[in-house]
Amino acid sequence: PAALEKTSNPRIAVGSAGYVNIGRLIQPLEIPISLSRANGNVHPMGNPHFNIDPDLGRVMCAEVRDALIAADPGRRSIFESNWEVWDQALAARQKIWADYLKPLRGKPLVSYHRSWSYFAKRYGFELIGELEPVPGLRPSPKHLAELASKMQEAGAKVILMEPWYPRSDVEKLMKFAEAEVVVLCTTCGYTSKTGTYMNWIDHLVDQVGQAYGRPPLAEFAESQRARASGM
């Protein structure tokens, strides 16, 4: 709301055709019971990183489609045809992602911040802990030691972290527990490999899968296509 007010643009104000609140369509995970500062920088309305679940990515894109139609009804057919192409491509990729990650259901994941809950839920991973003892607080040596012990016990092989978190904290943890560190933003566009939504999910799925011994995602997808064509 504060950012919208500063734009002084009535076309994107709440209630206008240019205002799109996708979050209203999402049932959020991890709505906090308490907003005490002792729990860190919690999100009062729940975990906001729902875009990491491709099913919810479809919800997001459909809502943007409808907003574009409302703002520019003369180009409805263009928005609808582009949506259909994108949606079909996403459905095909979703099948590949699900098939690729299926053998890893139940595998543990660790993250720096609790950003990856929707991805874990969609594909059946278990989030066993974060480097942050509470959101917004860097880990103490004691916390890292406890997390390393938990990782060793669970056989965790992947640490997910965004590029803005201190790599030094992860390096301290890695002295006690071996794992692949997957550095990735929680939205697309950070690198050329993740410039589109589907390429971003591709990269995430591929990195997590290979850390747990799966073949590269591109090789798996090609083998699936060859099998489907009877080659």
XYZ file of C-alpha atoms in Angstrom:
231
model
C 0.000 0.000 0.000
C 2.760 2.499 0.838
C 4.476 1.931 -2.504
C 1.192 2.367 -4.371
C 0.528 5.647 -2.602
C 3.943 7.006 -3.570
C 3.321 6.362 -7.269
C 0.414 8.843 -7.256
C -1.021 6.821 -10.154
C -4.793 6.341 -9.889
C -4.739 3.715 -12.662
C -3.098 1.205 -10.309
C -4.780 2.274 -7.091
C -6.764 -0.280 -5.079
C -10.055 -0.911 -6.851
C -8.888 0.272 -10.279
C -8.535 -1.915 -13.379
C -4.749 -1.761 -13.110
C -4.605 -3.096 -9.559
C -4.026 -6.849 -9.314
C -3.836 -8.590 -5.941
C -3.032 -12.199 -6.783
C -2.528 -13.088 -3.132
C -6.262 -12.876 -2.469
C -6.701 -16.075 -4.509
C -4.112 -18.077 -2.556
C -4.613 -20.084 0.610
C -1.302 -19.214 2.300
C 0.877 -21.586 4.260
C 2.321 -20.866 7.691
C 0.045 -18.109 8.932
C 1.639 -17.187 12.280
C -0.273 -17.792 15.495
C 1.586 -14.944 17.177
C 3.090 -11.733 15.782
C 5.514 -11.350 18.672
C 8.864 -9.839 17.696
C 10.444 -12.741 19.542
C 9.453 -14.840 16.505
C 11.467 -12.642 14.153
C 10.295 -10.833 11.029
C 7.258 -13.004 10.424
C 4.786 -12.448 7.591
C 1.476 -11.708 9.323
C -0.627 -13.042 6.427
C 1.400 -16.209 5.902
C 4.259 -17.314 3.670
C 4.216 -15.043 0.562
C 6.401 -17.199 -1.723
C 3.518 -19.041 -3.384
C 4.934 -18.399 -6.868
C 7.373 -21.304 -6.326
C 4.479 -23.764 -6.719
C 3.788 -24.063 -10.486
C 0.110 -24.816 -9.849
C -0.131 -21.440 -8.162
C 1.949 -19.941 -10.970
C -0.954 -20.871 -13.251
C -3.345 -19.053 -10.913
C -1.096 -16.003 -11.014
C -0.855 -15.955 -14.799
C -4.602 -16.374 -15.293
C -5.243 -13.450 -12.975
C -2.779 -11.269 -14.903
C -4.482 -12.326 -18.156
C -7.848 -11.203 -16.825
C -6.384 -7.919 -15.566
C -4.864 -7.194 -18.977
C -8.197 -7.896 -20.653
C -9.950 -5.570 -18.223
C -7.383 -2.829 -18.871
C -7.294 -3.285 -22.659
C -10.423 -5.176 -23.808
C -9.688 -4.516 -27.468
C -6.829 -7.006 -27.324
C -8.745 -9.757 -25.496
C -8.086 -12.318 -28.246
C -4.333 -11.706 -28.101
C -4.187 -12.079 -24.327
C -6.324 -15.215 -24.416
C -4.358 -16.907 -27.217
C -1.026 -16.073 -25.562
C -2.373 -17.478 -22.295
C -3.410 -20.738 -23.985
C 0.056 -21.208 -25.515
C 1.745 -20.490 -22.180
C -0.645 -22.672 -20.204
C -0.147 -25.659 -22.497
C 3.618 -25.263 -22.265
C 3.417 -25.070 -18.472
C 1.265 -28.209 -18.286
C 3.839 -30.139 -20.331
C 6.696 -28.917 -18.146
C 4.745 -29.683 -14.969
C 4.447 -33.324 -15.979
C 8.190 -33.513 -16.566
C 8.964 -31.818 -13.228
C 6.618 -34.114 -11.335
C 7.984 -37.274 -13.002
C 11.576 -36.150 -12.474
C 11.134 -35.397 -8.776
C 8.792 -38.274 -7.945
C 11.616 -40.611 -6.767
C 12.705 -37.915 -4.293
C 9.432 -37.614 -2.380
C 10.131 -37.468 1.334
C 13.707 -36.284 0.885
C 14.833 -33.544 3.316
C 15.665 -29.970 2.378
C 17.329 -27.189 4.356
C 17.070 -23.505 3.506
C 18.541 -20.269 4.759
C 15.158 -18.548 5.059
C 11.803 -20.332 5.008
C 11.088 -19.339 1.415
C 10.617 -22.747 -0.198
C 7.586 -24.200 1.592
C 5.291 -24.196 -1.438
C 7.879 -25.970 -3.590
C 8.448 -28.563 -0.871
C 4.735 -29.187 -0.450
C 4.097 -29.503 -4.183
C 6.801 -32.109 -4.727
C 6.757 -33.915 -1.404
C 10.032 -32.734 0.128
C 10.447 -32.334 3.870
C 11.796 -29.016 5.123
C 13.761 -29.970 8.210
C 15.186 -26.595 9.212
C 16.555 -23.176 8.328
C 19.863 -21.484 8.985
C 17.914 -18.593 10.449
C 16.832 -19.578 13.965
C 13.965 -17.099 13.490
C 13.246 -15.049 10.352
C 15.683 -12.166 9.988
C 18.226 -13.397 12.550
C 21.605 -14.823 11.545
C 22.510 -18.195 13.025
C 24.631 -18.718 16.108
C 27.338 -21.426 16.221
C 25.063 -23.452 18.486
C 22.179 -23.277 16.036
C 24.424 -24.296 13.131
C 25.748 -27.272 15.101
C 22.217 -28.401 15.929
C 21.120 -28.001 12.310
C 24.158 -29.925 11.059
C 23.317 -32.772 13.396
C 19.744 -32.804 12.117
C 20.974 -32.824 8.505
C 23.313 -35.751 9.127
C 20.566 -37.714 10.830
C 18.044 -37.044 8.040
C 20.514 -37.395 5.160
C 19.841 -33.877 3.861
C 21.809 -33.164 0.678
C 20.472 -29.757 -0.385
C 20.643 -26.259 1.093
C 18.505 -23.663 -0.686
C 19.407 -20.020 -0.280
C 18.837 -16.697 -1.981
C 21.949 -14.810 -3.194
C 21.531 -11.951 -0.727
C 22.025 -14.112 2.376
C 25.548 -14.457 3.823
C 27.411 -17.324 2.195
C 29.770 -17.345 5.196
C 26.985 -18.771 7.385
C 26.525 -21.665 4.969
C 30.281 -22.272 4.857
C 30.310 -22.565 8.651
C 27.486 -25.110 8.450
C 29.298 -27.080 5.743
C 32.171 -27.734 8.117
C 29.840 -30.139 9.913
C 27.479 -31.357 7.172
C 28.030 -32.018 3.460
C 25.393 -30.779 1.037
C 24.918 -29.077 -2.312
C 24.173 -25.361 -2.018
C 21.557 -24.189 -4.514
C 21.659 -20.391 -4.815
C 18.532 -19.073 -6.455
C 16.180 -16.121 -6.164
C 12.587 -16.752 -5.199
C 11.427 -15.345 -8.518
C 12.603 -15.459 -12.122
C 15.003 -13.067 -13.809
C 18.074 -13.183 -11.587
C 20.234 -14.846 -14.277
C 19.970 -15.560 -18.002
C 19.166 -19.195 -17.151
C 16.186 -18.120 -15.076
C 14.846 -15.326 -17.264
C 11.353 -16.790 -17.619
C 9.067 -18.414 -15.082
C 9.396 -21.892 -16.588
C 13.161 -21.647 -17.025
C 13.428 -20.599 -13.391
C 11.462 -23.623 -12.162
C 13.480 -25.793 -14.582
C 16.694 -24.613 -12.938
C 15.400 -25.148 -9.416
C 14.117 -28.652 -10.185
C 17.323 -29.574 -12.017
C 19.635 -28.386 -9.233
C 17.693 -30.111 -6.462
C 17.325 -33.294 -8.494
C 21.006 -33.578 -9.414
C 22.020 -32.986 -5.800
C 20.077 -36.143 -4.968
C 21.581 -38.154 -7.813
C 19.045 -37.640 -10.561
C 20.308 -37.125 -14.132
C 20.286 -33.611 -15.573
C 16.708 -32.507 -16.159
C 17.327 -31.879 -19.879
C 18.510 -35.477 -20.348
C 15.524 -36.816 -18.432
C 13.087 -34.711 -20.465
C 14.650 -35.890 -23.719
C 14.405 -39.536 -22.655
C 10.733 -39.000 -21.760
C 10.050 -37.491 -25.192
C 11.855 -40.338 -26.937
C 9.878 -42.911 -24.955
C 6.596 -41.174 -25.761
C 7.401 -41.163 -29.490
C 8.304 -44.875 -29.404
C 11.956 -44.412 -30.269
